[in-house]
CSV table of C-alpha atoms and ligand atoms in Angstrom, one decimal:
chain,number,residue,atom,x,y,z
W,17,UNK,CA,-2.9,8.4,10.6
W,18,UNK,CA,-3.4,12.0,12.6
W,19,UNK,CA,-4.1,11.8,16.1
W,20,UNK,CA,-4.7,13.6,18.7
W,21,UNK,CA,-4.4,13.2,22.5
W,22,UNK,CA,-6.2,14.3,25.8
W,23,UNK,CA,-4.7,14.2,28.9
W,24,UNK,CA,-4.4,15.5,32.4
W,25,UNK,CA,-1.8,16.4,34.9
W,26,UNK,CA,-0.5,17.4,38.5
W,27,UNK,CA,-4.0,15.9,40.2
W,28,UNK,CA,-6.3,17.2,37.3
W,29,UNK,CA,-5.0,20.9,37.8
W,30,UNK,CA,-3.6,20.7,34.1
W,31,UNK,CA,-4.7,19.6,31.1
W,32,UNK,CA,-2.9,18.9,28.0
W,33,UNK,CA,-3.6,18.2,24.5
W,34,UNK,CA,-1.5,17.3,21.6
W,35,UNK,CA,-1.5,16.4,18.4
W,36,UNK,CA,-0.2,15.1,15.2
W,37,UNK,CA,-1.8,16.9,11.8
W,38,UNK,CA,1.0,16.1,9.6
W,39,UNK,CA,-1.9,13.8,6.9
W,40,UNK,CA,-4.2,17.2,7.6
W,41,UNK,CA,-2.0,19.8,6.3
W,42,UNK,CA,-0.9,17.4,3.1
W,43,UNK,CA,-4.5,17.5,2.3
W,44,UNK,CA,-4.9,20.9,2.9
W,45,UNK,CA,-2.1,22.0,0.6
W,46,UNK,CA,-2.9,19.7,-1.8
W,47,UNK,CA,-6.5,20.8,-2.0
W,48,UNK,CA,-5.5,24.6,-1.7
W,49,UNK,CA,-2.3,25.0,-3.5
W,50,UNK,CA,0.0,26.8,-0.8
W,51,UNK,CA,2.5,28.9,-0.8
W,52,UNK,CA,5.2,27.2,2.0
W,53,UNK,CA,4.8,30.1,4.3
W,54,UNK,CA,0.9,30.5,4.0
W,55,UNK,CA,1.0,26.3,4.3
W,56,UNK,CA,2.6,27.2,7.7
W,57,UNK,CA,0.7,29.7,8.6
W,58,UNK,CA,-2.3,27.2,7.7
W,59,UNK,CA,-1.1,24.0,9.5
W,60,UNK,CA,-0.7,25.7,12.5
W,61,UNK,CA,-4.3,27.5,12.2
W,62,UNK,CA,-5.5,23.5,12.0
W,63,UNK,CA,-4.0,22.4,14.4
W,64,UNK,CA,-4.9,25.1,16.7
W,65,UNK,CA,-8.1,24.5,16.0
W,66,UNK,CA,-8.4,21.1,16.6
W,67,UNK,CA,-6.1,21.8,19.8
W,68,UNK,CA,-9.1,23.6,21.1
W,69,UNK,CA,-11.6,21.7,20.1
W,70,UNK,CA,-10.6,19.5,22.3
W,71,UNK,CA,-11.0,21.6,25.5
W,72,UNK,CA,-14.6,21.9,25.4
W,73,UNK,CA,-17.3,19.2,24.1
W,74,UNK,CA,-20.2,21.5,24.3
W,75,UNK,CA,-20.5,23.4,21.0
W,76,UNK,CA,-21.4,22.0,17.7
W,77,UNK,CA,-18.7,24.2,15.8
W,78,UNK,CA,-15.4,25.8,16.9
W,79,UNK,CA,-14.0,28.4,14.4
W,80,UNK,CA,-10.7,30.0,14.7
W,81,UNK,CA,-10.5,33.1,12.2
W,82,UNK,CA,-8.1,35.6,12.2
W,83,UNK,CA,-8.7,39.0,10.0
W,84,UNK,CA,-5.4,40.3,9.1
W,85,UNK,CA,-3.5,43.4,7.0
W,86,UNK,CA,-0.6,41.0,6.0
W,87,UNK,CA,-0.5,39.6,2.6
W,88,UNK,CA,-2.8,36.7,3.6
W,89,UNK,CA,-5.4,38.3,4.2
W,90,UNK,CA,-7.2,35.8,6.1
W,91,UNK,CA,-7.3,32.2,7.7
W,92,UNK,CA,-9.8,30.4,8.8
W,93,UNK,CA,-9.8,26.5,10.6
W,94,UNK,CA,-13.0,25.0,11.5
W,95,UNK,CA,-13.8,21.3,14.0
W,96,UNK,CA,-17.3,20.2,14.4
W,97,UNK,CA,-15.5,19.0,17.5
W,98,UNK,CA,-15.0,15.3,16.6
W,99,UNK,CA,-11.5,15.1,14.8
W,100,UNK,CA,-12.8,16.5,11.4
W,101,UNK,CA,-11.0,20.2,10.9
W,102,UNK,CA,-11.5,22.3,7.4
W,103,UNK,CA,-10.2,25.4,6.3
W,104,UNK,CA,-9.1,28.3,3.7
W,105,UNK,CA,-6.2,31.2,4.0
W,106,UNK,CA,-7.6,34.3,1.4
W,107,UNK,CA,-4.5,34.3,-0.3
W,108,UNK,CA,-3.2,30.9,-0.8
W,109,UNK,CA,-0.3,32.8,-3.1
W,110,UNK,CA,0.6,35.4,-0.6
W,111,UNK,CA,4.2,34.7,0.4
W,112,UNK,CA,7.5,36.3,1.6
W,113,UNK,CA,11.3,36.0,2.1
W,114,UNK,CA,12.3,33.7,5.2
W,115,UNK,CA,13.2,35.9,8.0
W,116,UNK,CA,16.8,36.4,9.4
W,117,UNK,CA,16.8,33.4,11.3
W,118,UNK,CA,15.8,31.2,8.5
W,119,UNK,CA,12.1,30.5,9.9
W,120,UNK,CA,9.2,31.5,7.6
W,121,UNK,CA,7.9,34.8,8.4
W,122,UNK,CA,4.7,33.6,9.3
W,123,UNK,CA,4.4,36.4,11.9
W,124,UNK,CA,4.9,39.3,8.7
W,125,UNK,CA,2.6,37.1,6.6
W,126,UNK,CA,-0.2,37.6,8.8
W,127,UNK,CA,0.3,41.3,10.1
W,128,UNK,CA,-2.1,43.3,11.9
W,129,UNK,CA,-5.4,42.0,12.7
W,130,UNK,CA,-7.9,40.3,14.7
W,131,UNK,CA,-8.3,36.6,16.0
W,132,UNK,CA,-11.3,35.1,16.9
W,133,UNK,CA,-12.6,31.8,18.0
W,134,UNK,CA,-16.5,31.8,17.6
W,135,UNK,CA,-18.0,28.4,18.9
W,136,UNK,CA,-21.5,27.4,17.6
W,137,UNK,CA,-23.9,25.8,19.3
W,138,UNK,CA,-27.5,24.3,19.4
W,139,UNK,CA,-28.1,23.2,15.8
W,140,UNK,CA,-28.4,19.7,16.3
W,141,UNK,CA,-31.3,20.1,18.5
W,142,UNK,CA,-33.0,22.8,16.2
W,143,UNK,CA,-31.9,25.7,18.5
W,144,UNK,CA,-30.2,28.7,17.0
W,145,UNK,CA,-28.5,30.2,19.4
W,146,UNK,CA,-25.9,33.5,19.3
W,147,UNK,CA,-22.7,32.1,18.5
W,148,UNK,CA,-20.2,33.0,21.0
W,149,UNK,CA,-17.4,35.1,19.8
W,150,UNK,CA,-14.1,35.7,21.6
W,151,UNK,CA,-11.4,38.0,20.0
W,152,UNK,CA,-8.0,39.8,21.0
W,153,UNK,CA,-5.8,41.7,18.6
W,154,UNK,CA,-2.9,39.8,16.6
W,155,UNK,CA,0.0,40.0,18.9
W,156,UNK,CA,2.9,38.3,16.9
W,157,UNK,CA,0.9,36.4,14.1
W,158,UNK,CA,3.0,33.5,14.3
W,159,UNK,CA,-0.6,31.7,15.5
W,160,UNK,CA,0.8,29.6,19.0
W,161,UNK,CA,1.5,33.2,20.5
W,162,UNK,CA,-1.7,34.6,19.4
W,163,UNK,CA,-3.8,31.7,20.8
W,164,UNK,CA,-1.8,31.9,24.2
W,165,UNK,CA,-2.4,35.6,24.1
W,166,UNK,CA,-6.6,34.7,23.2
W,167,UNK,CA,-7.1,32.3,26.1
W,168,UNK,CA,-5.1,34.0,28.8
W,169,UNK,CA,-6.9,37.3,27.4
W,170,UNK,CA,-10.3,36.1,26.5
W,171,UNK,CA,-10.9,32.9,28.6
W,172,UNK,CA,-8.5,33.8,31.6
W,173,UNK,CA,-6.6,30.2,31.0
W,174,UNK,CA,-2.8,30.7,31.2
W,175,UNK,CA,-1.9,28.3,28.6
W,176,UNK,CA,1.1,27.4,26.5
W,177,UNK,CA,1.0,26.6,23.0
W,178,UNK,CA,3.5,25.5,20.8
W,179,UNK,CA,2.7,24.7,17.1
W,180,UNK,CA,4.8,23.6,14.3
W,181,UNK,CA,5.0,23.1,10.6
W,182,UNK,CA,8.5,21.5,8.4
W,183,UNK,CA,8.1,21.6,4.7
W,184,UNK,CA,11.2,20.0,2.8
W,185,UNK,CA,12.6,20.0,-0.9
W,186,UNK,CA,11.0,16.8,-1.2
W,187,UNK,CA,8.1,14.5,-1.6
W,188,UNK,CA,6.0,14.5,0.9
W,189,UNK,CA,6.7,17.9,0.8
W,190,UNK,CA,4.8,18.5,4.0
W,191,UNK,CA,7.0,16.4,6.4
W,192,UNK,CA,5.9,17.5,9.9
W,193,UNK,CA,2.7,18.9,11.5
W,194,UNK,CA,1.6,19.3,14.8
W,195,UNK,CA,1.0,21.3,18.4
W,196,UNK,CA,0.6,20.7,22.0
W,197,UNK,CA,-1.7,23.0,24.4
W,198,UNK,CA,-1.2,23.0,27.9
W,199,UNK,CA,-3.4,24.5,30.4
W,200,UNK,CA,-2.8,25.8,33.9
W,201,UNK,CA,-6.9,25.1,35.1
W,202,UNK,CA,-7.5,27.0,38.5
W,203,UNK,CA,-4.9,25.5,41.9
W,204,UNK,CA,-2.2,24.7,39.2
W,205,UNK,CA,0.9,25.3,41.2
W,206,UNK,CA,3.1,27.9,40.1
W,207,UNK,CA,6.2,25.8,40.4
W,208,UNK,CA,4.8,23.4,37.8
W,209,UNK,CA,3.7,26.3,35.8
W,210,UNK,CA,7.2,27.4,35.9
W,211,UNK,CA,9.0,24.1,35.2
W,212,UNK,CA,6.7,23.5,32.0
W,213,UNK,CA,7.6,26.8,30.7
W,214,UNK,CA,11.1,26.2,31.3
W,215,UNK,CA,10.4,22.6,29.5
W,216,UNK,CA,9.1,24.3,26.7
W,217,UNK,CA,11.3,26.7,26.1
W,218,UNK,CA,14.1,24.1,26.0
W,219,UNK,CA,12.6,21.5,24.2
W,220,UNK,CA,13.9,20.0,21.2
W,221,UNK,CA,12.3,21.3,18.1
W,222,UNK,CA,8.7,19.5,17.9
W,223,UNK,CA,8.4,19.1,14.1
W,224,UNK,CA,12.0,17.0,13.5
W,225,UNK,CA,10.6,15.1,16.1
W,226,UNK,CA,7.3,14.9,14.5
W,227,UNK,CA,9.4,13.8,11.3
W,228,UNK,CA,11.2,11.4,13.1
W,229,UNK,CA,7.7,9.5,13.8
W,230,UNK,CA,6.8,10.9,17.2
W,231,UNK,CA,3.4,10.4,17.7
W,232,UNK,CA,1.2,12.7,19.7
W,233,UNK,CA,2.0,10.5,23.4
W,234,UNK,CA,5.6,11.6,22.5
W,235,UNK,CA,4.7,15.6,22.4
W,236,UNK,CA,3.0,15.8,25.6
W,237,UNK,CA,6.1,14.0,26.9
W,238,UNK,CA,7.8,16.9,25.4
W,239,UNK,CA,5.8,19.5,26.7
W,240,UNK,CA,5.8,18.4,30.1
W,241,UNK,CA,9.3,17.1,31.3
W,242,UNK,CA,9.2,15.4,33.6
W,243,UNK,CA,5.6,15.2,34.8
W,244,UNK,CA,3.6,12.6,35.2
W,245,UNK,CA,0.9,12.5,33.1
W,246,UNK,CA,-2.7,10.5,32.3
W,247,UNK,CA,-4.0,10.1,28.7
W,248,UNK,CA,-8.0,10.3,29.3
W,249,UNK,CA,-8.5,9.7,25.2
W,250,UNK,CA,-6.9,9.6,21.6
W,251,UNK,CA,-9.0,9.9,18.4
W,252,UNK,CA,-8.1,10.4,15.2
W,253,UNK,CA,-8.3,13.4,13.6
W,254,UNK,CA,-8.4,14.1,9.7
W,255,UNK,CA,-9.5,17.0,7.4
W,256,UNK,CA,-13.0,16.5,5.8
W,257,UNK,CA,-15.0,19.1,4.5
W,258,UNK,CA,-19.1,18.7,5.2
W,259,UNK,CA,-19.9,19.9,1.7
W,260,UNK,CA,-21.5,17.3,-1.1
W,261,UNK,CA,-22.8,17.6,-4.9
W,262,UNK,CA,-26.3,17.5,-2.7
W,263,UNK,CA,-25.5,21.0,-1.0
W,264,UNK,CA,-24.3,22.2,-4.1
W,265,UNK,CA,-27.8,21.8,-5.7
W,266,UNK,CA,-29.3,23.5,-2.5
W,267,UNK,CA,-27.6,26.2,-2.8
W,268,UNK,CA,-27.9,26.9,-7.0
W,269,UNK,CA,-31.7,26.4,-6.0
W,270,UNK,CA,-31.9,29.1,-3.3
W,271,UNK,CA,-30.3,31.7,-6.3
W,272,UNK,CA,-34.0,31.3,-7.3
W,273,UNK,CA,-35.7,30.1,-11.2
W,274,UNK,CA,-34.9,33.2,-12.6
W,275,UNK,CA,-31.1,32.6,-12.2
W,276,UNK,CA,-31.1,28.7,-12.1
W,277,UNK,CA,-32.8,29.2,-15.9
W,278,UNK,CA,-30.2,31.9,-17.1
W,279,UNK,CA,-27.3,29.8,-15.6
W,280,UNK,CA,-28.7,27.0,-18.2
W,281,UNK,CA,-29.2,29.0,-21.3
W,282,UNK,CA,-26.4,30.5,-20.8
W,283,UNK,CA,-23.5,27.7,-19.7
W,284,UNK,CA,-26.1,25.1,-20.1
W,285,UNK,CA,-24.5,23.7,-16.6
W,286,UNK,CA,-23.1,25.0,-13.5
W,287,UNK,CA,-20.1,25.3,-11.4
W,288,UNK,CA,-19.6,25.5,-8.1
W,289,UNK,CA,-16.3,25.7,-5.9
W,290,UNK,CA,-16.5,24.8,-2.4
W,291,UNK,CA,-14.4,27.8,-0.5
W,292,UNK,CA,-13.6,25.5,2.2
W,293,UNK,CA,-11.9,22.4,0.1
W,294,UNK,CA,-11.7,23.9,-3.1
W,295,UNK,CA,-13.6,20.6,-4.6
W,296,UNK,CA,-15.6,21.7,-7.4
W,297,UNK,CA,-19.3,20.5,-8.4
W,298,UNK,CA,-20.1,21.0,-12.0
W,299,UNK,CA,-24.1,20.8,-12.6
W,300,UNK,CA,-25.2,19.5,-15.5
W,301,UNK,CA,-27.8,21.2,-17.7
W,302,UNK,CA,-30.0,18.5,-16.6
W,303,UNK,CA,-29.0,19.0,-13.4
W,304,UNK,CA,-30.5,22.2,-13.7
W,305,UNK,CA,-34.0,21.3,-15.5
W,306,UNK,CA,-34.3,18.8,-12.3
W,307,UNK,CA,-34.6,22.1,-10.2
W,308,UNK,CA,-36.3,24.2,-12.3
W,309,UNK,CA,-39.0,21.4,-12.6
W,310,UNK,CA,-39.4,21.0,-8.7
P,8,ZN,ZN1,-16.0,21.5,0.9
């Protein structure tokens, strides 16, 4: 089972997150067919996602969508902020070469472009407040980088990010997923700063160890060397999409009668493809009389 951890450091002046997403991005590829870079590309958008989600308990949605030129298109990963993540990439086809270094070209795959994280709030109390939206430009479109690059940028929190994804010849063919987040919060000593960043950048490659069962405890060990650190709380975290054969006949009623009745003499039934899970809801033509009688 995908978890994900919360902890602090250094007398509360850093605070870490990690996770493991590796059950997550099966399900996602499973229920989106993915190319293996765009399944990269994807994992890492989840798990960045739920990374962040984690940082801040007062919004009812966190979205993180980036807009790009490359043959993608688009990704988009969204947490109601309790362990559930969904998501979509625009072109779950889109793929390319490896690059030189044998990595998947995640970076080229995305291109130019724009990435946002938009956290909703207020629903469940009936409010409808202005989302607030946070963007920067795509700087390398490998995703860790470009969420570093959003939350120094946008949210003034030097932070490191490291996200990873292993596919293999094999089956599972998703074998690793996962990330870790660290953030410098304001009095963070710069020698810390500069030993984590020197951890980072030597440690051993997250996904094998991922692969080798490291669970999410493990990767903030990784991430931090060797500072002490305190877990404040795990949960699990899973992909679930909020969609239901229920929704699906709310929203074929608010196409209004007119349609709802052509829909049945014409296909005598409906289908409906949720663009966030890709499950599909076929509506019966009795299904339809139902709301045309209402
Ligand atoms: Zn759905």
């Amino acid at each position: 089972m995908d978890e994900l951890v919360h902890g602090t450091a250094a007398d509360g002046t850093i605070r870490v997150f990690a996770a493991v997403t590796t059950d997550i991005l099966r399900e996602a590829v499973r229920r989106h067919g993915t190319s293996p870079t765009a399944s990269a590309a994807f994992g890492r958008t989840l798990t960045g996602a739920l990374l962040l989600g984690g940082t801040l308990k007062d919004y009812d949605r966190l979205t993180i969508r980036i807009d790009c030129e490359g043959p993608i298109r688009g990704i988009v990963a969204e947490t109601p902020g309790n362990g559930a993540v969904r998501g979509y990439v625009k072109d779950p086809t889109a793929e390319l070469p490896p690059s030189s270094n044998g990595k998947f070209n995640v970076g080229a795959l995305v291109g130019e472009g724009t990435f946002y994280v938009i956290r909703e709030s207020g629903f469940d109390i009936g409010l409808h407040k202005e989302p607030y939206v946070g963007s920067v430009p795509i700087v390398t479109g490998e995703i860790a980088e470009d969420l570093a690059y959003y939350l120094a940028k946008s949210e003034q929190i030097p932070s490191a990010v490291l996200l990873g994804v292993l596919l293999e010849n094999s089956e599972p063919y998703v074998t690793a997923s996962g990330g870790i987040l660290i953030q410098m919060l304001p009095g963070a000593n710069e020698h810390i700063i500069t030993m984590i960043e020197d951890t980072i950048r030597h440690a051993p490659h997250l996904t094998s160890i991922i692969r080798d069962g490291a669970g999410p405890k493990d990767l903030l060990r990784l991430g931090l060397g060797d500072i002490d650190f305190e877990v404040l709380e795990t949960y699990p975290v899973y992909f679930r999409c909020n969609c239901s054969f229920e929704r699906a006949i709310v929203l074929i009623s608010s196409l209004g009668k007119g349609e709802v009745r052509s829909m049945l003499n014409e296909e005598n039934g409906a289908r409906m493809t949720c663009g966030f899970c890709n499950e599909e809801y076929v509506l019966t033509g009795s299904d339809l009389e139902a709301i045309l009688a209402e």
